[in-house]
Amino acid sequence: MTHADSQTKWHLDDRQLQRLVEIRHDLHAHPEVGYEEHRTSKAIQAELTDAGVEHVAGLAGGTGVLAWIPGTSTGPAIGLRADIDALPIEEATGLPWASTHPGQMHACGHDGHTTVLLGAARALAEEATAGTLERPVVMVFQPAEEGGGGGERMVQDGCLDGRVAPFSVEKMFGLHGWPGLDAGIVGTKDGPLLAASDRFEIIIEGEGCHAAWPHSGRDPIVAAAATVAGLQTIVSRNVDPLDAAVVSVTVLESGSAFNVIPMSARLGGTARSLRAEIQDLIEARITAVAESIASAHDCKATVRYNRGYPVTENHPDATNRFREIARAEVGADRLVEIDRPAMGGEDFAYYGQVVPACFFLLGQRPTGEATMPELHSPRYDFNDSTIETGVRLFRRLAMEA
Ligand SMILES: [Zn+2]
Ligand SMILES: [Zn+2]
């Protein structure tokens, strides 16, 4: 790595960049889904060892790795996070480094996030050796972002509070490759960036009977139909019109014969929100609406509401610091304000519940192209030309945030 005459001119040299691209392609070719990232975890540990970075493995159920680098001061530390898991998707990129694991793929670019953090780890280890790293740095390589809640388990295992590393974390930063932004552009926003994403299931029990004698039973299908309609009133009548929320019924199952009223019906769906109060409201209203409507039809509803990830909420202090560093490191013209949150979910949210945090988006769209495959597409591939921007931002955040 090159130590240039000023901070803004620091960059990876060609050899180091080539090494990171090789790491990224190796991870991409060997994707592993949540909590099964054993090879990935070993590759991360090997690279950290080679860079002389202390670390502990076996976290969050086995595959999580926490690394740290002491600074010239005793702390607290700046935290950096990468997610390391892949998705159960059959890859269709046809690239030389395409997945060699059938049915598994790095379709969310976590191979890129892991590579960027490994690059920052090596750069920061060199700064520490030179005596130019002031604050300690804690680096979280977490498993199972894609629905498994690996971030929550890393927090529970003590990765931020000094139980694993000898430092507690004061501020946390993470990034996600973003196909909607050009390569070289970075973006963020204050407050909610990604949504809380929950699941619900409603079982409506009635009493089956002959369809020609409906009065002799209790029809769960009519109750289910009324419930689907009733659930539409939560966003339209209960949520403040200036708040964003989604309640989508995506499963509706019942019956199998044209002349039989069945015993039960099943509904399922997802609820998304951007504030904890709205999440609470939606959960309470889904339960009340489903139980009351079933009761009005002489049926019984049982509601299971499973909370997924909380809202990924950017803290203004961490976000302002990110903006200052991004302006200095990549240029004010390459930093954009994201105007609206996306209703997808991210388990980076769990770190932000413990310490001030900022999640930012690293543009991926190749220069001159109008579009690129979206996240979770079987054709998605993290853009190698953006590795250096990610490393530079993580390095400088650790040194100056
Ligand atoms: Zn994803
Ligand atoms: Zn992702």
XYZ file of C-alpha atoms and ligand atoms in Angstrom:
403
model
C 0.000 0.000 0.000
C 1.144 3.497 -0.699
C 1.575 6.173 1.928
C 1.151 9.292 -0.137
C 2.006 12.802 0.942
C -1.539 13.589 2.091
C -4.531 11.643 3.387
C -6.606 12.369 0.316
C -4.026 10.825 -1.983
C -3.752 7.510 -0.163
C -4.561 4.624 -2.456
C -4.035 0.913 -2.907
C -1.105 0.041 -5.129
C -1.723 -2.218 -8.124
C -0.391 -5.322 -6.410
C -2.617 -4.874 -3.353
C -5.648 -4.131 -5.481
C -4.970 -7.228 -7.568
C -4.725 -9.289 -4.379
C -8.112 -7.994 -3.201
C -9.721 -8.739 -6.567
C -8.370 -12.301 -6.310
C -9.823 -12.607 -2.790
C -13.176 -11.303 -4.040
C -13.270 -13.757 -6.936
C -12.308 -16.644 -4.655
C -15.112 -15.761 -2.215
C -17.528 -15.336 -5.118
C -16.638 -18.765 -6.509
C -17.233 -20.392 -3.092
C -20.445 -18.881 -1.708
C -21.946 -20.244 1.503
C -25.394 -19.454 2.936
C -26.087 -18.184 6.449
C -24.297 -19.959 9.331
C -22.617 -22.334 6.875
C -19.804 -19.901 5.935
C -17.025 -22.238 7.164
C -14.696 -21.894 4.179
C -15.398 -18.159 3.990
C -14.607 -17.771 7.684
C -11.309 -19.654 7.245
C -10.379 -17.459 4.255
C -11.052 -14.326 6.319
C -8.959 -15.650 9.222
C -6.086 -16.557 6.885
C -6.028 -13.074 5.377
C -6.183 -11.399 8.814
C -3.341 -13.603 10.066
C -1.285 -12.745 6.986
C -1.891 -9.040 7.636
C -0.906 -9.454 11.300
C -4.369 -8.562 12.593
C -5.545 -10.121 15.869
C -8.911 -11.858 15.708
C -11.288 -14.332 17.320
C -13.296 -16.809 15.252
C -16.232 -19.080 16.073
C -18.652 -16.268 16.933
C -22.397 -16.064 16.262
C -22.856 -19.797 16.066
C -19.469 -20.634 14.541
C -18.614 -18.635 11.450
C -18.440 -15.045 12.737
C -15.015 -13.407 13.085
C -14.091 -10.357 15.153
C -10.795 -8.602 14.409
C -9.173 -5.614 16.073
C -6.161 -3.341 15.780
C -4.917 -1.332 18.779
C -4.295 2.370 18.267
C -1.981 4.776 20.055
C -4.879 5.682 22.370
C -6.761 3.166 24.500
C -10.132 3.682 22.900
C -13.050 3.420 22.563
C -12.882 1.897 19.102
C -14.387 2.705 15.732
C -16.333 -0.310 14.436
C -16.485 -1.493 10.813
C -18.765 -4.290 9.622
C -18.986 -6.674 6.678
C -21.535 -9.434 6.089
C -20.103 -12.651 4.647
C -23.028 -14.889 3.613
C -24.477 -15.806 0.217
C -27.992 -16.615 -1.025
C -29.714 -19.844 -2.085
C -29.785 -18.762 -5.758
C -28.428 -20.550 -8.842
C -25.902 -18.187 -10.453
C -26.441 -17.122 -14.065
C -23.565 -14.691 -14.662
C -21.395 -17.077 -16.684
C -18.324 -15.322 -15.265
C -14.972 -17.110 -14.879
C -15.332 -16.685 -11.077
C -18.997 -17.809 -10.999
C -20.184 -19.954 -8.104
C -18.861 -23.513 -7.951
C -21.456 -24.368 -5.285
C -24.716 -25.454 -6.947
C -27.716 -23.435 -5.798
C -25.661 -20.883 -3.844
C -24.488 -17.481 -4.967
C -23.126 -14.130 -3.794
C -26.107 -12.337 -5.333
C -26.091 -9.579 -2.706
C -22.396 -8.739 -3.105
C -21.337 -9.713 0.418
C -18.169 -11.127 -1.198
C -17.358 -7.506 -2.070
C -18.185 -6.189 1.412
C -15.933 -8.836 2.993
C -13.106 -8.006 0.570
C -13.359 -4.277 1.251
C -13.118 -4.845 5.010
C -10.150 -7.190 4.572
C -8.440 -4.496 2.492
C -9.134 -1.900 5.188
C -7.816 -4.283 7.873
C -4.469 -4.601 6.125
C -4.216 -0.862 5.458
C -5.025 -0.059 9.086
C -2.563 -2.654 10.379
C 0.136 -0.833 8.392
C -0.941 2.497 9.891
C -0.779 0.958 13.376
C 2.732 -0.347 12.726
C 3.749 3.135 11.593
C 2.237 4.594 14.774
C -0.288 6.637 12.793
C -3.480 4.896 13.959
C -4.854 6.773 16.933
C -8.121 5.047 17.817
C -8.383 1.277 18.020
C -10.476 -0.386 15.307
C -12.867 -3.315 15.715
C -13.878 -5.173 12.548
C -16.967 -7.371 12.490
C -17.236 -10.165 9.887
C -20.755 -11.391 10.500
C -22.574 -14.436 9.143
C -26.182 -14.802 8.060
C -27.339 -11.331 7.079
C -29.868 -12.812 4.654
C -32.637 -13.567 7.138
C -30.576 -15.334 9.804
C -29.930 -12.329 12.038
C -26.173 -12.901 12.288
C -25.680 -9.238 13.235
C -27.911 -9.625 16.271
C -25.923 -12.660 17.407
C -22.589 -10.848 16.981
C -23.933 -8.095 19.256
C -25.254 -10.663 21.768
C -21.854 -12.398 21.741
C -20.237 -9.183 22.955
C -18.571 -7.950 19.770
C -19.303 -4.284 20.523
C -18.990 -4.131 24.305
C -15.404 -5.248 24.887
C -16.133 -8.865 25.847
C -14.457 -10.306 22.722
C -12.040 -7.590 21.608
C -10.230 -5.593 24.298
C -12.116 -2.458 23.173
C -15.713 -1.346 23.197
C -17.086 0.246 20.032
C -18.182 3.876 20.084
C -19.410 4.324 16.489
C -20.193 1.783 13.823
C -20.000 1.979 10.018
C -21.117 -0.441 7.320
C -21.666 -0.344 3.581
C -23.702 -2.055 0.888
C -22.966 -2.190 -2.825
C -25.832 -0.379 -4.591
C -26.746 -1.054 -8.227
C -28.876 2.107 -8.391
C -25.814 4.368 -8.043
C -22.898 4.772 -10.441
C -19.562 3.245 -9.500
C -17.529 5.857 -7.648
C -20.613 7.467 -6.105
C -21.484 6.946 -2.435
C -24.754 7.819 -0.738
C -26.436 7.896 2.623
C -29.149 9.684 4.576
C -29.989 10.586 8.151
C -32.574 8.529 9.992
C -34.255 5.492 8.474
C -32.471 4.070 5.425
C -33.949 0.553 5.300
C -37.198 -0.815 6.702
C -38.187 -3.096 9.528
C -39.353 -6.263 7.818
C -41.755 -8.614 9.617
C -43.781 -11.690 8.702
C -47.251 -12.696 9.782
C -49.379 -15.821 9.543
C -53.067 -16.053 10.377
C -54.874 -19.376 10.801
C -58.664 -19.066 10.694
C -60.513 -22.058 12.110
C -64.191 -22.633 11.297
C -66.258 -25.769 10.980
C -66.355 -27.712 7.737
C -69.613 -28.865 6.197
C -71.444 -29.637 2.947
C -71.385 -26.594 0.683
C -75.139 -26.901 0.075
C -75.839 -26.568 3.828
C -73.560 -23.643 4.748
C -75.692 -22.857 7.804
C -74.621 -26.153 9.369
C -70.926 -25.081 9.515
C -68.799 -21.974 10.075
C -67.152 -20.858 6.844
C -63.462 -19.892 7.229
C -63.197 -18.765 3.574
C -65.686 -15.932 3.965
C -63.907 -14.935 7.177
C -60.537 -15.066 5.373
C -61.824 -12.908 2.509
C -63.144 -10.329 4.978
C -59.812 -10.461 6.818
C -57.822 -9.705 3.639
C -60.059 -6.688 3.046
C -59.895 -5.660 6.705
C -56.086 -5.748 6.763
C -56.037 -3.111 3.997
C -57.429 -0.585 6.475
C -54.307 -0.717 8.675
C -52.141 1.343 6.321
C -55.042 3.426 5.007
C -56.853 4.137 8.311
C -54.496 3.498 11.257
C -51.044 4.599 10.054
C -50.427 8.346 9.844
C -50.564 9.282 6.125
C -47.106 10.857 6.470
C -45.567 7.569 7.661
C -44.515 4.825 5.240
C -45.804 1.305 5.817
C -46.669 -1.834 3.863
C -49.027 -4.666 4.770
C -49.106 -7.222 1.955
C -51.066 -10.472 2.107
C -49.054 -12.870 -0.047
C -50.463 -16.244 0.991
C -54.127 -17.279 1.006
C -54.842 -20.979 1.169
C -57.985 -22.965 1.885
C -60.191 -25.729 0.580
C -59.795 -28.377 -2.090
C -63.271 -29.420 -3.217
C -66.043 -27.448 -4.959
C -68.775 -28.833 -2.731
C -67.092 -28.759 0.681
C -66.714 -25.820 3.036
C -63.284 -26.447 4.573
C -62.287 -26.469 8.234
C -59.712 -23.716 8.074
C -57.950 -21.047 6.022
C -54.394 -19.726 6.171
C -53.183 -16.218 5.365
C -49.618 -15.000 5.330
C -47.732 -11.889 4.386
C -45.175 -9.253 5.193
C -45.292 -5.938 7.003
C -42.719 -3.179 6.507
C -42.277 0.033 8.437
C -39.737 2.774 9.127
C -40.447 3.620 12.772
C -40.696 1.379 15.838
C -44.041 2.960 16.806
C -45.503 2.061 13.419
C -44.137 -1.476 13.699
C -45.862 -1.840 17.102
C -49.069 -0.382 15.693
C -49.124 -2.746 12.703
C -48.516 -5.804 14.883
C -51.310 -4.805 17.274
C -53.743 -3.968 14.475
C -53.123 -7.157 12.453
C -53.884 -9.166 15.582
C -56.982 -7.136 16.504
C -58.401 -7.004 12.964
C -57.880 -10.723 12.315
C -59.292 -11.852 15.671
C -62.297 -9.521 15.515
C -63.246 -10.324 11.924
C -62.929 -14.065 12.559
C -65.064 -13.682 15.656
C -67.710 -11.768 13.688
C -67.893 -14.797 11.376
C -68.108 -17.222 14.290
C -64.587 -18.455 13.510
C -61.362 -18.228 15.492
C -58.154 -16.571 14.272
C -54.707 -17.350 15.602
C -52.111 -14.735 14.634
C -48.376 -15.340 14.607
C -46.411 -12.146 14.089
C -42.663 -12.638 13.671
C -40.487 -9.589 13.907
C -37.644 -9.564 11.414
C -34.922 -6.948 11.327
C -35.511 -3.567 12.963
C -35.309 -0.323 10.993
C -31.775 0.497 9.839
C -31.564 3.964 11.310
C -28.596 6.261 10.700
C -27.474 8.349 13.660
C -26.887 12.009 12.689
C -23.458 12.184 14.418
C -22.108 9.106 12.641
C -23.744 10.120 9.364
C -22.330 13.655 9.436
C -18.893 12.238 10.129
C -19.297 9.884 7.183
C -20.273 12.815 4.949
C -17.225 14.855 5.951
C -14.909 11.928 5.295
C -16.596 11.005 2.008
C -16.315 14.607 0.785
C -12.618 14.648 1.649
C -11.858 11.150 0.376
C -13.977 10.756 -2.788
C -15.115 14.342 -3.382
C -18.260 16.351 -2.652
C -19.507 15.747 -6.214
C -19.443 11.994 -5.588
C -21.442 12.028 -2.358
C -25.212 11.955 -2.827
C -28.049 12.295 -0.349
C -30.458 9.371 -0.621
C -33.863 11.088 -0.635
C -36.069 8.200 0.447
C -35.556 4.990 2.427
C -35.930 1.616 0.705
C -38.475 -0.848 2.126
C -35.954 -3.738 2.101
C -34.399 -4.905 5.378
C -30.788 -5.108 6.684
C -29.483 -6.572 9.918
C -26.902 -3.784 10.262
C -29.879 -2.338 12.163
C -28.841 -4.303 15.278
C -25.533 -2.431 15.625
C -27.356 0.877 15.353
C -29.547 -0.124 18.283
C -26.438 -0.302 20.505
C -24.124 2.473 19.256
C -24.451 5.465 16.900
C -24.127 3.980 13.423
C -24.064 4.950 9.761
C -24.817 2.603 6.878
C -23.855 3.911 3.448
C -24.348 2.810 -0.127
C -21.407 2.172 -2.460
C -22.412 2.740 -6.096
C -21.959 -0.315 -8.327
C -23.334 0.577 -11.779
C -20.528 0.462 -14.346
C -19.673 3.821 -15.894
C -21.672 4.532 -19.026
C -24.334 1.883 -18.378
C -27.938 2.809 -17.609
C -28.706 -0.266 -15.540
C -27.136 -3.335 -13.999
C -28.665 -6.468 -12.446
C -30.366 -5.744 -9.128
C -29.416 -7.184 -5.744
C -30.533 -10.843 -5.434
C -30.571 -11.195 -9.224
C -28.867 -14.397 -10.487
C -26.820 -12.041 -12.697
C -25.556 -9.712 -9.962
C -21.787 -9.370 -9.498
C -20.041 -6.933 -7.162
C -18.119 -4.361 -9.216
C -14.374 -4.827 -8.574
C -13.644 -1.247 -9.630
C -15.396 -0.060 -6.429
C -13.234 -2.063 -3.992
C -10.703 0.728 -3.643
C -13.332 3.383 -2.862
C -14.734 1.116 -0.143
C -11.290 0.459 1.359
C -10.392 4.156 1.324
C -13.614 5.118 3.085
C -13.368 2.384 5.737
C -9.700 3.196 6.358
C -10.293 6.888 6.749
C -13.424 6.401 8.881
C -11.334 4.285 11.258
C -8.540 6.864 11.334
C -10.637 9.986 11.687
C -14.195 9.221 12.778
Zn -29.437 -9.362 0.320
Zn -26.943 -7.639 1.348
